[in-house]
GROMACS .gro file of C-alpha atoms in nm:
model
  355
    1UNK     CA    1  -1.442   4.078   2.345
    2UNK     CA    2  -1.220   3.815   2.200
    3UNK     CA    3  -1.198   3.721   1.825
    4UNK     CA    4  -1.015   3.391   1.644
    5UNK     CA    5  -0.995   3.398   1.274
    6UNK     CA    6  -0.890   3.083   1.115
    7UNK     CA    7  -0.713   3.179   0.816
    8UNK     CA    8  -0.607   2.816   0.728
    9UNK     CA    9  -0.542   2.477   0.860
   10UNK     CA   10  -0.418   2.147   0.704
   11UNK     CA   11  -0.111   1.998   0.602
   12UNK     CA   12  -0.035   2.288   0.370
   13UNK     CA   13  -0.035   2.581   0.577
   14UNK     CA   14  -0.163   2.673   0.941
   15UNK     CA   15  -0.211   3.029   1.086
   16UNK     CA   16  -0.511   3.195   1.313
   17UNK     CA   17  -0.594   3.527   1.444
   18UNK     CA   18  -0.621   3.567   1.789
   19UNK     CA   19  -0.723   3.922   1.877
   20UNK     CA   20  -0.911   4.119   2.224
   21UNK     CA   21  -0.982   4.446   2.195
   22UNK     CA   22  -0.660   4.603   2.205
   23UNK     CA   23  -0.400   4.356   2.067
   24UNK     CA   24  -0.408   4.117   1.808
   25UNK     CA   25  -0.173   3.808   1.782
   26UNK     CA   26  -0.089   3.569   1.480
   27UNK     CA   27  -0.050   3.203   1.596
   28UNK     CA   28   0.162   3.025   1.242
   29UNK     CA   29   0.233   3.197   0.939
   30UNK     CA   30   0.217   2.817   0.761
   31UNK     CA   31   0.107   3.024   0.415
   32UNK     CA   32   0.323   3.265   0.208
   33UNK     CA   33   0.347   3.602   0.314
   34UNK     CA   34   0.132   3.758  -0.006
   35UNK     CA   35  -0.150   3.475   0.028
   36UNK     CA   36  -0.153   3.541   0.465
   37UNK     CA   37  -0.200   3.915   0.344
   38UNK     CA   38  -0.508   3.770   0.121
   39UNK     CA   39  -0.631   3.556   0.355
   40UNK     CA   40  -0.632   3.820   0.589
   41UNK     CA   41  -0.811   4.084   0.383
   42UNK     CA   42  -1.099   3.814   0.311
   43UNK     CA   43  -1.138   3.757   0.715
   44UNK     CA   44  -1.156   4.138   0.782
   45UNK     CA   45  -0.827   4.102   0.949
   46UNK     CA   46  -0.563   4.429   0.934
   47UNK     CA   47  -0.194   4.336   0.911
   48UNK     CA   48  -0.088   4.623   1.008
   49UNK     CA   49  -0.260   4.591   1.332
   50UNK     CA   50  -0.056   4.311   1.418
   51UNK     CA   51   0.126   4.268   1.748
   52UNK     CA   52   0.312   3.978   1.738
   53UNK     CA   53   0.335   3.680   1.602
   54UNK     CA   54   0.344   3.381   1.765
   55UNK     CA   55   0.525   2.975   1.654
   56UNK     CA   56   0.411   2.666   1.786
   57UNK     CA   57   0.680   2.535   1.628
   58UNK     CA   58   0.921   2.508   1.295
   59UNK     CA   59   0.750   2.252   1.092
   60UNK     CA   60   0.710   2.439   0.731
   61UNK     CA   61   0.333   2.404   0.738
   62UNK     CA   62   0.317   2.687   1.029
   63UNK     CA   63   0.645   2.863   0.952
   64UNK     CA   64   0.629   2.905   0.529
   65UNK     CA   65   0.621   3.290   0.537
   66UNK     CA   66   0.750   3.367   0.896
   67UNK     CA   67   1.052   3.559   0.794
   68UNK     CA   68   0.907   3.715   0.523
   69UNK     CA   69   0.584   3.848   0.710
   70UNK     CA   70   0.753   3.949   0.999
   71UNK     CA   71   0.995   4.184   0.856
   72UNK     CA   72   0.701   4.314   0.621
   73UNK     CA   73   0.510   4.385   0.943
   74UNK     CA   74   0.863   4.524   1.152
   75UNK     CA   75   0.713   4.294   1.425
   76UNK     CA   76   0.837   4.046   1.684
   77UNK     CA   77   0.810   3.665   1.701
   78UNK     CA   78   0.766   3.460   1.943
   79UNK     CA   79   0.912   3.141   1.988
   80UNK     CA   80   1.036   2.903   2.257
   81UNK     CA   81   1.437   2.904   2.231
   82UNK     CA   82   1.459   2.526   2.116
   83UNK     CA   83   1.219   2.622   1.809
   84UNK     CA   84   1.390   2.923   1.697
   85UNK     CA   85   1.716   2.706   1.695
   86UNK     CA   86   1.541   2.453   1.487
   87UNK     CA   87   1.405   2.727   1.264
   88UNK     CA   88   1.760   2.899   1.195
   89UNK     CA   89   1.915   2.550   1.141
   90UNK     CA   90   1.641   2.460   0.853
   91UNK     CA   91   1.683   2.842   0.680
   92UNK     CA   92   2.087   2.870   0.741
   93UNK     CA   93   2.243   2.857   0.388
   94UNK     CA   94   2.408   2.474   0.449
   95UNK     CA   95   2.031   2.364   0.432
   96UNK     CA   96   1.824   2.640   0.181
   97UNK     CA   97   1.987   2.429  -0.136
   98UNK     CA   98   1.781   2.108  -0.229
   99UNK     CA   99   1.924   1.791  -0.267
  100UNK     CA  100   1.838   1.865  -0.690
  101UNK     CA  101   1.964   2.200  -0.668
  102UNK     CA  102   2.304   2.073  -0.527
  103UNK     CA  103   2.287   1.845  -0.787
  104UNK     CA  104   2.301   2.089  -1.058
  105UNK     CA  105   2.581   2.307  -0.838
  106UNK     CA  106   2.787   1.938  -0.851
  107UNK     CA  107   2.699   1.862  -1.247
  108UNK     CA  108   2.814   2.260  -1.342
  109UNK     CA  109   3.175   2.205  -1.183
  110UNK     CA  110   3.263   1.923  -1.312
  111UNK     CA  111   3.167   2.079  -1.672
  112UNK     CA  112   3.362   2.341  -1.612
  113UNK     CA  113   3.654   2.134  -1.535
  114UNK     CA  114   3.582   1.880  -1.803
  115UNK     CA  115   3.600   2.223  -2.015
  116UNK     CA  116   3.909   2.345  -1.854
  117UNK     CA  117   4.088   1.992  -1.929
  118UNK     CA  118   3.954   2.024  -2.293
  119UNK     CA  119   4.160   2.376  -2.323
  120UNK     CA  120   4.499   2.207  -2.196
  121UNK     CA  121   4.545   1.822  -2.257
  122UNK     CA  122   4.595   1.616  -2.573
  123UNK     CA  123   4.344   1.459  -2.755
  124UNK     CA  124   4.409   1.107  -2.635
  125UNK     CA  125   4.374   1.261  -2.270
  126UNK     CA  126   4.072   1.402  -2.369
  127UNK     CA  127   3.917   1.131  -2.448
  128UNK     CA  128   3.958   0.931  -2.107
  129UNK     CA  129   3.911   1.257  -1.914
  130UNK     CA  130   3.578   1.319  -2.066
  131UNK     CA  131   3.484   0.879  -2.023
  132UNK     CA  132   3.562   0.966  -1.656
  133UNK     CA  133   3.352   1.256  -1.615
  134UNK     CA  134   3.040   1.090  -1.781
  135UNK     CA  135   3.099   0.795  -1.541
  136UNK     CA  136   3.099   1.050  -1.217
  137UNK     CA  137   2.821   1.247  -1.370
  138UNK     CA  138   2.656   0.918  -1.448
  139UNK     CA  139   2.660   0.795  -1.024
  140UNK     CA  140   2.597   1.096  -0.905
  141UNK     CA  141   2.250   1.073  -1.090
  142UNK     CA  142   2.141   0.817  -0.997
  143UNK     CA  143   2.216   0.857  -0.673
  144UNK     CA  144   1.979   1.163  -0.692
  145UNK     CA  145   1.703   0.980  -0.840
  146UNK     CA  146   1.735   0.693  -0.534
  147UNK     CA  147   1.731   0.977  -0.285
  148UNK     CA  148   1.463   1.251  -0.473
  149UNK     CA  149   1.204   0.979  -0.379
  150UNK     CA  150   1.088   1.140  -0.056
  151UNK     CA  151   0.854   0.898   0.189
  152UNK     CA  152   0.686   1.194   0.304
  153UNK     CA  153   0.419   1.325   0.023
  154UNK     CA  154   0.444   1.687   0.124
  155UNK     CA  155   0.836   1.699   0.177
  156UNK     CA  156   0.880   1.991  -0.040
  157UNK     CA  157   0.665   2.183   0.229
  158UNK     CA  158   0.978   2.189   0.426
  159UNK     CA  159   1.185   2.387   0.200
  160UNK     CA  160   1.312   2.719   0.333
  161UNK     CA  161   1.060   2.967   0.135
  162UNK     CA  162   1.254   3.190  -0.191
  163UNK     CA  163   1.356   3.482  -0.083
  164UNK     CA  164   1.214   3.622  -0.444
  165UNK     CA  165   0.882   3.590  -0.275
  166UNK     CA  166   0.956   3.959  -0.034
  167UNK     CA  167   0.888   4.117  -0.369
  168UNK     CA  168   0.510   3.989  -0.373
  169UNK     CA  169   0.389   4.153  -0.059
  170UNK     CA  170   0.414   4.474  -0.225
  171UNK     CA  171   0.575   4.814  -0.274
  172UNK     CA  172   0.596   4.896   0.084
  173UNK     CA  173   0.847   4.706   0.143
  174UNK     CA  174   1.203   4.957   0.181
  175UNK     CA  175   1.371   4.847  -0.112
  176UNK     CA  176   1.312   4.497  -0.313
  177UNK     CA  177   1.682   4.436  -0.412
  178UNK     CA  178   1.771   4.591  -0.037
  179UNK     CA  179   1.532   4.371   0.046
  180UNK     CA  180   1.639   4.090  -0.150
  181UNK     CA  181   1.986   4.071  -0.054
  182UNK     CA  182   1.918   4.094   0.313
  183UNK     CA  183   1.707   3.749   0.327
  184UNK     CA  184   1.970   3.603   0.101
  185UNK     CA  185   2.310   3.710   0.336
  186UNK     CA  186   2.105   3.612   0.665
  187UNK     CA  187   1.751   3.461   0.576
  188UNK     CA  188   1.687   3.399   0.992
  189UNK     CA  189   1.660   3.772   0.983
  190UNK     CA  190   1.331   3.899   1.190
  191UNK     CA  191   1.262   4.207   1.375
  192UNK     CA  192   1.240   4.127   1.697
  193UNK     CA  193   1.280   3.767   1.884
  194UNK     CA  194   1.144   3.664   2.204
  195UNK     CA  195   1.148   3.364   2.391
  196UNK     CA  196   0.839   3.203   2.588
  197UNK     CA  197   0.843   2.870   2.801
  198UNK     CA  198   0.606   2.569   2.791
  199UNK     CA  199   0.404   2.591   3.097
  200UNK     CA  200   0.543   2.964   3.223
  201UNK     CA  201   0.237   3.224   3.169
  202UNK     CA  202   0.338   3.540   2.989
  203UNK     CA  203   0.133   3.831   2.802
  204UNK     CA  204   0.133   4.044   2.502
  205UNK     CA  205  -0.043   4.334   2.509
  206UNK     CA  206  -0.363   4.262   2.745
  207UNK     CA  207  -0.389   3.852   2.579
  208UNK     CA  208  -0.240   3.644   2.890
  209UNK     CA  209  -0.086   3.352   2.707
  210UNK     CA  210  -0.029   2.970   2.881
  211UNK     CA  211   0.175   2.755   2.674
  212UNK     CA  212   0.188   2.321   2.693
  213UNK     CA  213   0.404   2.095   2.566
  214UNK     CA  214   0.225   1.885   2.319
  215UNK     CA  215   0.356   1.525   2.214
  216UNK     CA  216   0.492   1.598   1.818
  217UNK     CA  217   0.797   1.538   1.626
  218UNK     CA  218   0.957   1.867   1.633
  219UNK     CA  219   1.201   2.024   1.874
  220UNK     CA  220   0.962   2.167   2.118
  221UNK     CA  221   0.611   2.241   2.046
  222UNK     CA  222   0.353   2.423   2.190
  223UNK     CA  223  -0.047   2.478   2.236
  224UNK     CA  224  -0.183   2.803   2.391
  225UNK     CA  225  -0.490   2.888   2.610
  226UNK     CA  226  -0.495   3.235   2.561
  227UNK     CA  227  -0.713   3.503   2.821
  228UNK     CA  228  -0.859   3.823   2.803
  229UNK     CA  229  -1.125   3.981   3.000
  230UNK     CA  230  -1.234   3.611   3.130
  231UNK     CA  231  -1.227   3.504   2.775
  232UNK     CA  232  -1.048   3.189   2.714
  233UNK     CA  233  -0.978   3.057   2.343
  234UNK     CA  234  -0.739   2.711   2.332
  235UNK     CA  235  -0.512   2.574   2.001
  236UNK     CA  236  -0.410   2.214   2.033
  237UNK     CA  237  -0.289   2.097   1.683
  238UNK     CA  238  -0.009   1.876   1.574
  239UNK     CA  239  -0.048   1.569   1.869
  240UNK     CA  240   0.012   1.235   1.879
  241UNK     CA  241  -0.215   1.190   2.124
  242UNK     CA  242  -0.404   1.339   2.457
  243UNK     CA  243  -0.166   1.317   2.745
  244UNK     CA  244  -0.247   1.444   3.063
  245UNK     CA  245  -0.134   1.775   3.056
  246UNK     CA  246  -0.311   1.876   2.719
  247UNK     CA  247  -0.623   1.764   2.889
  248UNK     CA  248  -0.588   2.002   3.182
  249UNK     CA  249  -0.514   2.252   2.987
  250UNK     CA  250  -0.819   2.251   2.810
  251UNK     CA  251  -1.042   2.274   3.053
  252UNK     CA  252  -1.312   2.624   3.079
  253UNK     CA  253  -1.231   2.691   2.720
  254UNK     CA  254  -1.461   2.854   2.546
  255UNK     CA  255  -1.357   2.875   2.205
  256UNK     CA  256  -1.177   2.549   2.128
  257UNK     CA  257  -0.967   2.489   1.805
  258UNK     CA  258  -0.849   2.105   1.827
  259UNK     CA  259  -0.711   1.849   1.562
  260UNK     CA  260  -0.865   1.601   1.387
  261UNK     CA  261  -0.628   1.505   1.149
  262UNK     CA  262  -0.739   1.163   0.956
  263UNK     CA  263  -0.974   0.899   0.930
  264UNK     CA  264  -0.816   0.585   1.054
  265UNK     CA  265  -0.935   0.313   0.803
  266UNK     CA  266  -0.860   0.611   0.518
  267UNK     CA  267  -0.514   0.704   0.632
  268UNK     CA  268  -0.444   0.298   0.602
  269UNK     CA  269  -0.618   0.251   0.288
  270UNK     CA  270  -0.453   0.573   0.129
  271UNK     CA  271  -0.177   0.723  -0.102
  272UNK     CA  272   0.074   0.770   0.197
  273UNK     CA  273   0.376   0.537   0.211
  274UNK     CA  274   0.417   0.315   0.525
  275UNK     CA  275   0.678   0.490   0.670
  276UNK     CA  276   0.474   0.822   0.681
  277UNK     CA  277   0.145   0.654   0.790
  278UNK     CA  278   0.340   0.470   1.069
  279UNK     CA  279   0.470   0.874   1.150
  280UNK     CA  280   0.103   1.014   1.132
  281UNK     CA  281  -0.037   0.704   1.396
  282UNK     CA  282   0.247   0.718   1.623
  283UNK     CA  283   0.250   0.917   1.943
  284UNK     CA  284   0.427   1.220   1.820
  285UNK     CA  285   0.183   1.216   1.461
  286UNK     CA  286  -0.154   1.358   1.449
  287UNK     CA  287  -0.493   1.287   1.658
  288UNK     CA  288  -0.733   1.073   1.420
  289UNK     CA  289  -1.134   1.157   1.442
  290UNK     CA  290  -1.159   0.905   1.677
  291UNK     CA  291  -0.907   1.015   1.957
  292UNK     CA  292  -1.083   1.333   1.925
  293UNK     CA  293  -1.411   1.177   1.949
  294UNK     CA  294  -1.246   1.017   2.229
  295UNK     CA  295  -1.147   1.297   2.421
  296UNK     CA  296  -1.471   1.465   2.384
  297UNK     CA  297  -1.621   1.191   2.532
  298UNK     CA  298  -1.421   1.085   2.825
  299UNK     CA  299  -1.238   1.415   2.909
  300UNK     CA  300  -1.390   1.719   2.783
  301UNK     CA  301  -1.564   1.943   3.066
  302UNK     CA  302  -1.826   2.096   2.753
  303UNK     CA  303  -1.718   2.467   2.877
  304UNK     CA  304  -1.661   2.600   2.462
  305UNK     CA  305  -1.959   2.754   2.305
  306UNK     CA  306  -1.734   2.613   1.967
  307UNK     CA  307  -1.544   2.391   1.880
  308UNK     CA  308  -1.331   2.393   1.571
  309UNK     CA  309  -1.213   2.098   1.410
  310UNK     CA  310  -0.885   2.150   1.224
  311UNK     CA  311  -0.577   2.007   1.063
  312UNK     CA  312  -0.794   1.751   0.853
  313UNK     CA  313  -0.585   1.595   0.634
  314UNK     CA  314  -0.729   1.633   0.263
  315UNK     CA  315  -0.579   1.278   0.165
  316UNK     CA  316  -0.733   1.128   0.466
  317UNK     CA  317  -0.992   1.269   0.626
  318UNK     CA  318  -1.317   1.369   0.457
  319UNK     CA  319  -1.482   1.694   0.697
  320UNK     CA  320  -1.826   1.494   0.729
  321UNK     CA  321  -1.634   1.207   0.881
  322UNK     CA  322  -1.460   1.440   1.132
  323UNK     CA  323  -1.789   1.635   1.208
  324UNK     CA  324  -2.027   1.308   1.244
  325UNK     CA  325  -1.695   1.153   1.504
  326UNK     CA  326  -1.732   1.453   1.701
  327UNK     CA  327  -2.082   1.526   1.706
  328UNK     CA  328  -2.130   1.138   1.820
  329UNK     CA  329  -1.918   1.214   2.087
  330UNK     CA  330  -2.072   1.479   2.246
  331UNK     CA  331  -2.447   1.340   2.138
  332UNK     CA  332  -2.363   1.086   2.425
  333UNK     CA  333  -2.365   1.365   2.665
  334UNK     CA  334  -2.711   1.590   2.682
  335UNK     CA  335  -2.533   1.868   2.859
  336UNK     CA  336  -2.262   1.894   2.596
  337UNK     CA  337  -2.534   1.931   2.325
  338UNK     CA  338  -2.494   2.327   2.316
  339UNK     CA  339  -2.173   2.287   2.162
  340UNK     CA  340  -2.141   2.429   1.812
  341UNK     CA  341  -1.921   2.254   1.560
  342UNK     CA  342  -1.714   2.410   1.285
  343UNK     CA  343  -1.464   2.282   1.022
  344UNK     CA  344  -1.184   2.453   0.935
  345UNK     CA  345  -1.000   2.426   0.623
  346UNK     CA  346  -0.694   2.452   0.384
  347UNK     CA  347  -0.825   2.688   0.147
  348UNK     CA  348  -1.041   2.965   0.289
  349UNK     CA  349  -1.060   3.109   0.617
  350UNK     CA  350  -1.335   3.103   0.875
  351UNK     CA  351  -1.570   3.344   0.979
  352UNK     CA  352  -1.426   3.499   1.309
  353UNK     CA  353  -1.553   3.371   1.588
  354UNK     CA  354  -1.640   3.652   1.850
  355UNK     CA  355  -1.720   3.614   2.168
   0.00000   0.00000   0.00000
């Protein structure tokens, strides 16, 4: 038997459950460690039975409580080696402090010097110390308010996670301020690290795993077919679009989780700024309804007995849209008519899906 639990997918946080009957694998750990252990316990999903987890690659949506999960767990991750570079370059100290925070650092030094000149010049210098000082302080604010104004809504989502937050998955953890002032010397700390290639077939525990390239703006991500006792469950999130090796890849699946991220007249019509909306259409963005719709018309072979639709944006998408585009495509095929449609979403997870 194989099982995949959703536990959540969307621009907010992605991870799944992909478990056989002797090893159990966690694709994304998008959420905070202490709301994964939730999500988990709502699923019927054990942590602690955990093997491995596993990144398809380092945007913050599937990588939010990596560190702090994994060395909860004391269990390896997976990544390819380009990823975990791209990881440990977005957690390394130079980029944990936002551009706010560093504004603060900036604004408390030259205080402290503006005190410091206070304590050992004349009045008169003072004065034309402290007119200088305002003037700096004065720039270097508004230079923080042009650049605070982020073009992607959810660019706070790729912050590097507090390292405060250890202390909320619980007592078992060694020591909290042990704890604590491990993540803060080297947050990049994990367990165990190993490194997979796109296309190269490799295995944890008795899951075979086949990794593809998929088109995406990040440094090198990844789908999975994964296999176990002729099983075969398939992720393909996060593209641009279907290129040719996706679509082979995908084929004699029988438990399918695959994007459909927006609504194409919504995601035009909506909140996002240009620049992001021209990001989420291009070829390294997100697969609208109707590419979907489009694949499962034109290029799907109809071998999953489900098919999950996920990453559905909640600014622009709506999940009846995303169902009816999908269900239209396969209505155009009788023999694809056995396939079941599910949805899943940001906030709870989905039933397991056992097969």
């Amino acid at each position: 038997m194989m099982r995949m639990t959703v536990l959540a997918s969307g621009s907010k946080g992605n991870s799944t459950v992909i478990a056989s009957c002797r090893t159990r694998v966690l694709v994304d750990a998008g959420l905070s460690c202490r709301e994964l252990l939730k999500r988990m316990a709502i699923a019927g999903e054990d942590p602690s039975a955990l093997d491995a987890i596993l990144i398809t690659h380092e945007h913050q949506d599937h990588v939010a409580g990596l560190a702090v999960l994994a060395r909860r767990l004391k269990i390896p991750v997976f990544f390819t080696e380009p990823t975990h570079r791209a990881w440990v370059r977005m957690l390394t100290p130079r980029s944990t402090m936002t551009y706010a925070k560093w504004l603060d650092h900036v604004q408390r030094e030259k205080e402290a010097r503006a005190a410091t000149i206070v304590a050992s010049t004349s009045t008169a210098g003072v004065a034309a110390q402290l007119a200088a000082q305002a003037e700096a302080i004065a720039s270097i604010s508004a230079e923080a308010a042009a650049l605070s104004r982020s073009d992607d809504p959810n660019a706070s989502l790729e912050l590097p996670i507090d390292p405060d937050d250890e202390e909320l998955c619980g007592p078992e953890l060694e020591s909290a301020a042990a704890q604590k002032t491990a993540s803060r010397s080297d947050p990049t700390h994990l367990p165990a690290v190993e490194y997979f290639h796109s296309g190269t077939r490799f295995s944890i525990g008795d899951i075979d795993i086949t990794p593809f390239t998929i088109p995406h703006d990040a440094a090198d991500p990844c789908g999975f077919v994964f296999e176990s006792e002729g099983i075969r469950m398939a992720l393909a999130t996060d593209l641009g679009y279907m290129p040719p090796n996706v679509k082979s890849a995908l084929k004699r699946i029988d438990v399918l989780l695959l994007e459909s991220n927006h609504d194409l007249e919504m995601l035009r019509d909506g909140p996002y700024p240009w620049s992001v909306k021209q990001r989420v259409l291009s070829r390294v963005g997100h697969l609208s309804n109707n590419a979907t719709a489009e694949f499962l018309q034109k290029d799907y072979d109809g071998g999953a007995a489900w098919i999950v639709l996920g990453h559905l944006s909640e600014s622009n998408n709506a999940p009846e849209l995303a169902r009816l585009a999908a269900e239209q495509a396969l209505s155009n095929q009788p023999t694809l008519l056995g396939n079941r449609i599910l949805l899943a979403g940001q906030a709870v997870p989905l039933d397991p899906i056992c097969l």
